[in-house]
Amino acid sequence: MSDQPRSDKATGDEVRLLGLVIEATSADMDVSDVVQRVANLVTEATGSDVCFVHLVDEARGCVVLAGATPPFDEQIGHVELRVGQGIAGWVALHAEAAVVPDKWQDSRYRYIPALRGEDYASMVSVPMLIPRGRRVVGVLNVHSKEHRDYGPYDLALLAQVANLMARAIENARLYQRLAEREEMLESFAIRTIEAQEHERRRLAGEIHDGISQRLISLWYHLLAAEDGAASADAVVVTRELVVAKELVTAALDDARGAIVGLRPTTLDDLGLGPSLESLARSLPVRDVSVDLQTVSLPPHVEVALYRIAQEAFQNVVKHAGATRVELSLRRDDEGVRLVVADDGRGFAEDSAGGGANRHAYGLLGIQERAELIGARVTVRSRPERGTTVEVLLPDPTGPHRHPASGSSAAASDRATP
Ligand SMILES: Nc1ncnc2c1ncn2[C@@H]1O[C@H](COP(=O)(O)OP(=O)(O)OP(=O)(O)O)[C@@H](O)[C@H]1O
Ligand SMILES: [Mg+2]
């Protein structure tokens, strides 16, 4: 390389080198591979004898040998200089190139036995700069055995290579950081789900035990009340019924806790259909009819449908005064359809959602749960004509013939069960 006007060949070499550097720095490889490949390319293309690439370790305030042409590649990771120390350290500190025709005459030079400085006469050292903030990420050095005057052409070429490398290294580091963060987020998500599952199972167990205990106590207090009634002891009957009422209230509180977000263990034990059937059969209603198909649904959809049915049944118990309840879960040509219908007292449209009762969350909750799983809810009711809650989970592959207007929480006049 020289400072003279360049021949076509020199220009061709330059273009070839930059092409190879771009290729090396664009490939999907890690920083050390990029550095090593570029060191080899630069040595060859600049007609130098050896090339060293030092990377800046900002945290430790030093430059570390990260790439070198053989035989010095064995020293990678073992040679380091403080920022400001030696020529590479000086370049890292000042973000400026250093052209050194005779390093023994240069006060900045520092002899490193492992790099056999005695074998090389001249060198040039350029910073690898990130344009924004002129941050130095490394230093690129080429050395020649013979005395040589590296000129502006060499400097310009090396500066271009160094800057390409700087960007590649920065990108590789950013990519690595991103990959680490993504991995961290992924493991965080997995741990969160595991923790949630663990917590849900633990709570479900606790609540189950809590409710069971209360029901057992309730049983004994009712027996005692029965005995009191048999012996016409009104004091005993009253006392036992008071305790029984308290137990029922406490059990209901426990049950509410269980309803909030916990997966019912019955779903794991029995599956959706039988769990719904067991809910329906426990209703204090004379005539319960059940029509269930086995449908295969994701666990979160099962939980949502179970909770929806549970709330619909609670409403039957609390409000309907029904003599007949129908439960059906079937897949038809529109999707999976869950229906809970009663023949009770029903309600008028303006009382839907609780009417004046601002603390009524049941129908709203049904609506929200349905939305979360992409299902549509229709509530049909008329005073003294019963109530029907219908949830349609559209088949993602099937025709969607269900009218969009059917998604409102209550449509009291549209139909009767
Ligand atoms: N099956 C039903 N039969 C008769 N009325 C009903 C029925 N379902 C709901 N309702 C009426 O709709 C209202 C709203 O029901 P919703 O479930 O939202 O509230 P809630 O049951 O009163 O309170 P919460 O759900 O908070 O326990 C009820 O208060 C009731 O008047
Ligand atoms: Mg309710």
Coordinates of C-alpha atoms and ligand atoms in Angstrom, one line a residue:
M1 CA 0.0 0.0 0.0
S2 CA 1.2 3.5 -0.8
D3 CA 0.2 7.0 -1.0
Q4 CA 0.4 7.1 -4.8
P5 CA -2.5 7.4 -7.1
R6 CA -4.2 4.0 -7.1
S7 CA -4.3 1.6 -10.0
D8 CA -7.5 -0.2 -11.0
K9 CA -6.1 -3.2 -9.3
A10 CA -5.7 -1.4 -6.0
T11 CA -9.2 -0.1 -6.3
G12 CA -10.4 -3.6 -7.1
D13 CA -8.6 -5.0 -4.1
E14 CA -10.2 -2.4 -1.9
V15 CA -13.7 -3.1 -3.2
R16 CA -13.1 -6.8 -2.8
L17 CA -11.9 -6.3 0.8
L18 CA -14.8 -4.2 1.8
G19 CA -17.1 -6.7 0.1
L20 CA -15.6 -9.5 2.2
V21 CA -15.7 -7.4 5.4
I22 CA -19.3 -6.6 4.8
E23 CA -20.0 -10.3 4.2
A24 CA -18.1 -11.3 7.3
T25 CA -19.8 -8.6 9.5
S26 CA -23.3 -9.3 8.1
A27 CA -23.2 -13.0 8.6
D28 CA -25.1 -14.4 11.6
M29 CA -22.1 -15.1 13.7
D30 CA -20.9 -13.9 17.1
V31 CA -18.4 -11.1 17.8
S32 CA -15.3 -13.3 18.1
D33 CA -16.0 -15.0 14.7
V34 CA -16.4 -11.6 13.0
V35 CA -13.2 -10.2 14.6
Q36 CA -11.2 -13.3 13.7
R37 CA -12.3 -13.4 10.1
V38 CA -11.8 -9.6 9.5
A39 CA -8.2 -9.8 11.0
N40 CA -7.3 -12.4 8.4
L41 CA -8.9 -10.4 5.5
V42 CA -7.3 -7.1 6.5
T43 CA -3.8 -8.6 6.8
E44 CA -4.1 -10.1 3.3
A45 CA -5.7 -7.1 1.7
T46 CA -3.3 -4.5 3.1
G47 CA -0.2 -6.6 2.4
S48 CA 0.6 -6.4 6.1
D49 CA 2.2 -9.2 8.1
V50 CA -0.1 -9.3 11.1
C51 CA -3.3 -7.8 12.3
F52 CA -4.5 -7.5 15.8
V53 CA -8.1 -6.5 16.9
H54 CA -8.5 -5.3 20.4
L55 CA -12.0 -4.8 21.9
V56 CA -12.7 -2.2 24.5
D57 CA -14.0 -3.6 27.8
E58 CA -15.7 -0.5 29.2
A59 CA -16.5 -1.9 32.5
R60 CA -12.8 -2.8 33.2
G61 CA -11.3 0.2 31.4
C62 CA -9.0 -1.9 29.2
V63 CA -8.6 -3.2 25.6
V64 CA -8.5 -7.0 25.2
L65 CA -7.0 -8.9 22.3
A66 CA -10.0 -10.4 20.6
G67 CA -8.7 -11.3 17.1
A68 CA -5.3 -11.9 15.6
T69 CA -3.7 -13.6 12.6
P70 CA -1.9 -16.8 13.4
P71 CA 0.2 -17.6 15.3
F72 CA -1.0 -14.8 17.6
D73 CA -4.6 -16.1 17.6
E74 CA -3.4 -18.2 20.6
Q75 CA -3.1 -15.0 22.6
I76 CA -6.7 -14.0 22.1
G77 CA -8.2 -13.1 25.5
H78 CA -4.8 -13.2 27.2
V79 CA -3.3 -9.9 26.1
E80 CA -4.8 -6.7 27.5
L81 CA -3.8 -3.1 28.0
R82 CA -5.3 -0.4 30.1
V83 CA -7.2 2.3 28.0
G84 CA -4.4 5.0 27.5
Q85 CA -1.6 2.4 27.7
G86 CA 0.4 1.4 24.6
I87 CA -0.5 2.4 21.1
A88 CA -3.8 0.5 21.1
G89 CA -4.7 2.0 24.5
W90 CA -3.8 5.5 23.2
V91 CA -6.1 5.1 20.1
A92 CA -8.9 3.8 22.3
L93 CA -8.6 6.8 24.6
H94 CA -8.3 9.5 21.9
A95 CA -10.5 7.9 19.2
E96 CA -7.9 8.9 16.7
A97 CA -5.7 6.8 14.4
A98 CA -2.0 6.4 15.0
V99 CA 0.5 5.9 12.2
V100 CA 3.8 4.6 13.5
P101 CA 6.6 4.1 11.0
D102 CA 9.1 3.1 13.7
K103 CA 7.5 2.0 16.9
W104 CA 10.8 1.9 18.8
Q105 CA 10.9 5.7 18.3
D106 CA 7.3 6.1 19.5
S107 CA 7.0 6.9 23.2
R108 CA 3.4 5.5 23.2
Y109 CA 4.6 2.0 22.2
R110 CA 4.6 -0.7 24.9
Y111 CA 6.5 -3.9 24.3
I112 CA 4.4 -7.1 24.9
P113 CA 6.6 -10.2 24.7
A114 CA 3.7 -12.5 23.7
L115 CA 3.1 -10.4 20.6
R116 CA 6.8 -10.4 19.5
G117 CA 7.1 -6.7 18.9
E118 CA 10.8 -7.2 18.0
D119 CA 9.7 -8.9 14.8
Y120 CA 7.8 -5.9 13.4
A121 CA 9.0 -2.5 12.4
S122 CA 6.0 -0.3 11.4
M123 CA 2.3 -0.3 12.3
V124 CA -0.9 1.6 12.0
S125 CA -3.7 1.6 14.5
V126 CA -7.2 2.8 13.9
P127 CA -10.2 3.1 16.3
M128 CA -13.3 1.2 15.6
L129 CA -15.9 4.0 16.1
I130 CA -19.6 4.0 16.6
P131 CA -20.5 7.3 14.9
R132 CA -23.0 8.3 17.5
G133 CA -21.0 9.8 20.3
R134 CA -17.8 8.7 18.6
R135 CA -17.6 5.8 21.0
V136 CA -14.7 3.5 20.5
V137 CA -15.6 -0.2 20.7
G138 CA -12.2 -1.5 19.6
V139 CA -8.9 -0.9 17.9
L140 CA -7.6 -2.4 14.7
N141 CA -3.8 -2.7 14.3
V142 CA -1.8 -3.9 11.3
H143 CA 2.0 -4.4 11.5
S144 CA 4.7 -5.0 8.9
K145 CA 8.0 -6.6 9.4
E146 CA 9.7 -4.3 7.0
H147 CA 9.8 -0.5 7.6
R148 CA 6.8 1.0 5.8
D149 CA 5.2 4.3 5.5
Y150 CA 1.5 3.7 5.9
G151 CA -0.2 6.6 4.1
P152 CA -3.7 8.2 3.8
Y153 CA -4.9 5.5 1.5
D154 CA -4.1 2.8 4.0
L155 CA -5.6 4.9 6.8
A156 CA -8.8 5.5 4.9
L157 CA -9.2 1.9 4.0
L158 CA -8.5 0.7 7.5
A159 CA -10.8 3.3 8.9
Q160 CA -13.6 2.0 6.7
V161 CA -13.0 -1.6 7.7
A162 CA -12.8 -0.6 11.4
N163 CA -16.1 1.3 11.2
L164 CA -17.8 -1.5 9.5
M165 CA -16.5 -3.8 12.3
A166 CA -17.6 -1.3 14.9
R167 CA -21.2 -1.5 13.6
A168 CA -21.1 -5.2 13.3
I169 CA -19.8 -5.6 16.8
E170 CA -22.4 -3.2 18.2
N171 CA -25.2 -5.0 16.3
A172 CA -23.9 -8.4 17.6
R173 CA -23.8 -7.1 21.1
L174 CA -27.3 -5.6 20.8
Y175 CA -28.6 -8.8 19.3
Q176 CA -27.0 -10.8 22.1
R177 CA -28.5 -8.5 24.7
L178 CA -31.9 -8.8 23.1
A179 CA -31.6 -12.6 22.9
E180 CA -30.6 -12.6 26.6
R181 CA -33.6 -10.4 27.5
E182 CA -35.9 -12.5 25.5
E183 CA -34.7 -15.6 27.2
M184 CA -35.1 -13.9 30.5
L185 CA -38.7 -12.8 29.7
E186 CA -39.5 -16.3 28.5
S187 CA -38.2 -17.9 31.6
F188 CA -40.0 -15.2 33.7
A189 CA -43.2 -16.1 31.9
I190 CA -42.7 -19.8 32.5
R191 CA -41.9 -19.2 36.2
T192 CA -45.0 -16.9 36.5
I193 CA -47.2 -19.5 35.0
E194 CA -45.7 -22.2 37.2
A195 CA -46.1 -20.1 40.3
Q196 CA -49.7 -19.3 39.4
E197 CA -50.5 -22.9 38.8
H198 CA -48.9 -23.8 42.1
E199 CA -50.7 -21.1 43.9
R200 CA -54.0 -22.0 42.3
R201 CA -53.7 -25.7 43.3
R202 CA -52.6 -24.7 46.8
L203 CA -55.5 -22.3 47.2
A204 CA -58.0 -24.7 45.6
G205 CA -56.9 -27.4 48.1
E206 CA -57.2 -25.0 51.0
I207 CA -60.6 -23.8 50.0
H208 CA -61.8 -27.2 49.3
D209 CA -60.7 -28.4 52.7
G210 CA -62.2 -25.2 54.3
I211 CA -65.6 -25.7 52.6
S212 CA -65.6 -29.4 53.4
Q213 CA -64.8 -28.8 57.1
R214 CA -67.6 -26.3 57.4
L215 CA -70.1 -28.6 55.7
I216 CA -69.1 -31.5 58.0
S217 CA -69.7 -29.2 61.0
L218 CA -72.9 -28.0 59.5
W219 CA -74.0 -31.6 59.2
Y220 CA -73.4 -32.2 62.9
H221 CA -75.2 -29.0 64.0
L222 CA -78.2 -30.0 61.8
L223 CA -78.2 -33.4 63.4
A224 CA -78.2 -31.7 66.8
A225 CA -81.0 -29.5 65.7
E226 CA -82.9 -32.5 64.5
D227 CA -82.4 -34.2 67.9
G228 CA -83.5 -31.0 69.6
A229 CA -86.7 -30.9 67.4
A230 CA -87.4 -34.6 68.2
S231 CA -87.2 -33.8 71.9
A232 CA -89.1 -30.5 71.4
D233 CA -86.2 -28.6 72.9
A234 CA -86.6 -25.2 71.1
V235 CA -83.5 -23.7 72.8
V236 CA -81.3 -26.4 71.3
V237 CA -83.0 -26.1 67.9
T238 CA -82.5 -22.4 67.8
R239 CA -78.9 -22.5 69.1
E240 CA -78.0 -25.2 66.5
L241 CA -79.7 -23.4 63.6
V242 CA -77.9 -20.1 64.5
V243 CA -74.6 -22.0 64.3
A244 CA -75.7 -23.7 61.1
K245 CA -76.6 -20.3 59.5
E246 CA -73.1 -19.0 60.4
L247 CA -71.5 -22.0 58.9
V248 CA -73.5 -21.6 55.7
T249 CA -72.4 -18.0 55.4
A250 CA -68.8 -18.9 56.0
A251 CA -69.0 -21.7 53.5
L252 CA -70.5 -19.3 50.9
D253 CA -67.6 -16.9 51.6
D254 CA -65.2 -19.6 51.0
A255 CA -67.0 -20.6 47.8
R256 CA -66.9 -17.0 46.5
G257 CA -63.1 -17.0 47.1
A258 CA -62.9 -20.2 45.1
I259 CA -64.9 -18.8 42.2
V260 CA -62.5 -15.9 41.8
G261 CA -60.0 -17.2 39.3
L262 CA -59.3 -20.7 40.6
R263 CA -59.5 -23.7 38.4
P264 CA -62.1 -26.0 40.0
T265 CA -60.4 -29.3 40.8
T266 CA -63.5 -31.1 39.6
L267 CA -62.5 -30.1 36.0
D268 CA -59.2 -32.0 36.4
D269 CA -60.9 -34.9 38.1
L270 CA -64.0 -35.3 36.0
G271 CA -63.8 -33.1 32.9
L272 CA -66.1 -30.3 31.8
G273 CA -69.3 -32.3 31.0
P274 CA -69.5 -34.4 34.2
S275 CA -68.5 -31.3 36.3
L276 CA -71.4 -29.3 34.8
E277 CA -73.7 -32.2 35.4
S278 CA -72.7 -32.5 39.0
L279 CA -73.3 -28.7 39.4
A280 CA -76.8 -29.1 37.8
R281 CA -77.7 -32.1 39.9
S282 CA -76.9 -30.3 43.1
L283 CA -79.4 -27.6 42.4
P284 CA -82.4 -27.5 44.7
V285 CA -84.8 -27.8 41.8
R286 CA -87.3 -30.6 41.3
D287 CA -86.7 -31.3 37.6
V288 CA -83.2 -31.1 36.2
S289 CA -82.6 -32.2 32.6
V290 CA -79.1 -32.6 31.3
D291 CA -78.0 -33.0 27.7
L292 CA -74.2 -33.2 27.4
Q293 CA -71.9 -34.1 24.5
T294 CA -68.2 -34.7 25.1
V295 CA -66.5 -31.7 23.6
S296 CA -62.7 -31.2 23.6
L297 CA -61.8 -27.7 24.6
P298 CA -58.6 -25.9 25.9
P299 CA -58.3 -25.8 29.7
H300 CA -58.9 -22.1 30.0
V301 CA -62.1 -22.3 27.9
E302 CA -63.3 -25.2 30.1
V303 CA -62.8 -23.0 33.2
A304 CA -64.6 -20.1 31.6
L305 CA -67.6 -22.2 30.6
Y306 CA -67.7 -23.9 34.0
R307 CA -67.7 -20.5 35.8
I308 CA -70.4 -19.2 33.5
A309 CA -72.6 -22.2 34.1
Q310 CA -71.9 -21.9 37.8
E311 CA -73.1 -18.2 37.9
A312 CA -76.1 -19.1 35.8
F313 CA -77.0 -21.8 38.3
Q314 CA -76.5 -19.5 41.2
N315 CA -78.9 -17.1 39.6
V316 CA -81.4 -19.9 39.2
V317 CA -81.1 -20.6 42.9
K318 CA -81.1 -17.0 44.1
H319 CA -83.7 -15.5 41.8
A320 CA -85.6 -17.9 39.6
G321 CA -87.7 -20.0 42.0
A322 CA -87.8 -22.5 39.2
T323 CA -89.2 -26.0 39.1
R324 CA -87.3 -27.1 36.0
V325 CA -83.7 -26.4 34.8
E326 CA -82.2 -27.5 31.5
L327 CA -78.5 -27.8 31.0
S328 CA -77.0 -28.5 27.6
L329 CA -73.5 -28.5 26.2
R330 CA -73.3 -29.5 22.5
R331 CA -71.3 -28.9 19.4
D332 CA -73.4 -27.9 16.4
D333 CA -72.6 -26.4 13.0
E334 CA -71.9 -22.9 14.6
G335 CA -69.7 -24.0 17.4
V336 CA -69.9 -25.2 21.0
R337 CA -73.1 -24.1 22.7
L338 CA -73.7 -24.0 26.4
V339 CA -77.3 -23.4 27.5
V340 CA -78.7 -23.0 31.0
A341 CA -82.5 -22.5 31.0
D342 CA -85.0 -22.3 33.8
D343 CA -88.8 -21.9 34.0
G344 CA -88.7 -19.5 36.9
R345 CA -89.9 -16.0 37.5
G346 CA -87.5 -14.4 35.0
F347 CA -86.9 -10.6 34.9
A348 CA -87.7 -7.6 32.8
E349 CA -85.1 -6.0 30.5
D350 CA -84.5 -2.9 32.7
S351 CA -83.6 -5.1 35.7
A352 CA -80.9 -6.9 33.7
G353 CA -77.5 -6.7 35.3
G354 CA -79.0 -6.3 38.7
G355 CA -81.3 -3.3 37.9
A356 CA -81.0 -1.1 40.9
N357 CA -78.6 -3.6 42.5
R358 CA -75.2 -2.0 41.7
H359 CA -73.4 -4.9 43.3
A360 CA -74.7 -7.4 40.8
Y361 CA -71.7 -8.8 39.0
G362 CA -73.0 -12.2 37.9
L363 CA -74.3 -11.4 34.4
L364 CA -71.4 -8.9 33.8
G365 CA -68.9 -11.6 34.8
I366 CA -70.5 -14.0 32.4
Q367 CA -70.2 -11.5 29.6
E368 CA -66.5 -10.8 30.5
R369 CA -65.6 -14.4 30.7
A370 CA -67.3 -15.1 27.4
E371 CA -65.5 -12.3 25.7
L372 CA -62.1 -13.5 27.0
I373 CA -62.6 -16.8 25.2
G374 CA -64.1 -15.3 22.1
A375 CA -67.6 -16.5 22.8
R376 CA -71.0 -14.7 22.5
V377 CA -73.6 -14.6 25.3
T378 CA -77.3 -14.2 24.9
V379 CA -79.5 -13.9 28.0
R380 CA -83.2 -14.2 27.2
S381 CA -85.8 -13.5 30.0
R382 CA -89.3 -12.3 30.5
P383 CA -91.2 -11.9 33.8
E384 CA -92.8 -15.2 34.8
R385 CA -91.5 -16.9 31.6
G386 CA -88.1 -18.1 32.8
T387 CA -84.6 -17.3 31.8
T388 CA -82.1 -18.7 29.3
V389 CA -78.4 -18.1 29.3
E390 CA -76.8 -19.2 26.1
V391 CA -73.1 -19.1 25.3
L392 CA -71.8 -19.8 21.8
L393 CA -68.1 -20.4 21.3
P394 CA -67.9 -20.2 17.5
D395 CA -66.0 -22.9 15.7
P396 CA -62.9 -21.2 14.3
T397 CA -63.2 -23.2 11.1
G398 CA -67.0 -23.2 10.8
P399 CA -69.5 -20.7 9.5
H400 CA -70.3 -17.8 11.8
R401 CA -74.0 -17.4 11.3
H402 CA -74.7 -16.1 14.8
P403 CA -75.9 -12.5 14.5
A404 CA -73.5 -10.0 16.0
S405 CA -76.4 -8.3 17.9
G406 CA -76.8 -11.5 19.9
S407 CA -73.7 -10.7 21.9
S408 CA -75.4 -8.3 24.4
A409 CA -75.6 -9.4 28.0
A410 CA -79.4 -9.3 28.2
A411 CA -82.0 -9.4 25.5
S412 CA -85.1 -9.9 27.6
D413 CA -87.8 -9.6 25.0
R414 CA -86.2 -11.4 22.1
A415 CA -87.3 -14.8 23.0
T416 CA -88.8 -17.0 25.7
P417 CA -87.3 -20.3 26.8
Ligands
LIG1 N1 -82.3 -17.1 36.4 C1 -82.8 -15.9 36.8 N2 -84.1 -15.8 37.1 C2 -84.6 -14.6 37.6 N3 -83.9 -13.5 37.6 C3 -82.6 -13.5 37.3 C4 -82.0 -14.7 36.9 N4 -80.7 -14.4 36.5 C5 -80.6 -13.1 36.8 N5 -81.7 -12.6 37.3 C6 -81.9 -11.2 37.6 O1 -80.9 -10.4 37.0 C7 -80.2 -9.7 38.0 C8 -78.8 -9.6 37.7 O2 -78.1 -10.9 37.9 P1 -76.6 -10.9 38.3 O3 -76.2 -12.3 38.4 O4 -75.9 -10.0 37.5 O5 -76.7 -10.3 39.8 P2 -77.0 -10.9 41.2 O6 -77.2 -12.4 41.0 O7 -78.2 -10.2 41.8 O8 -75.7 -10.6 42.1 P3 -74.4 -11.4 42.1 O9 -74.1 -12.0 40.7 O10 -73.4 -10.4 42.4 O11 -74.4 -12.5 43.1 C9 -80.5 -10.4 39.3 O12 -80.5 -9.6 40.4 C10 -81.9 -10.9 39.0 O13 -82.8 -9.9 39.3
MG2 MG -75.9 -13.6 40.1

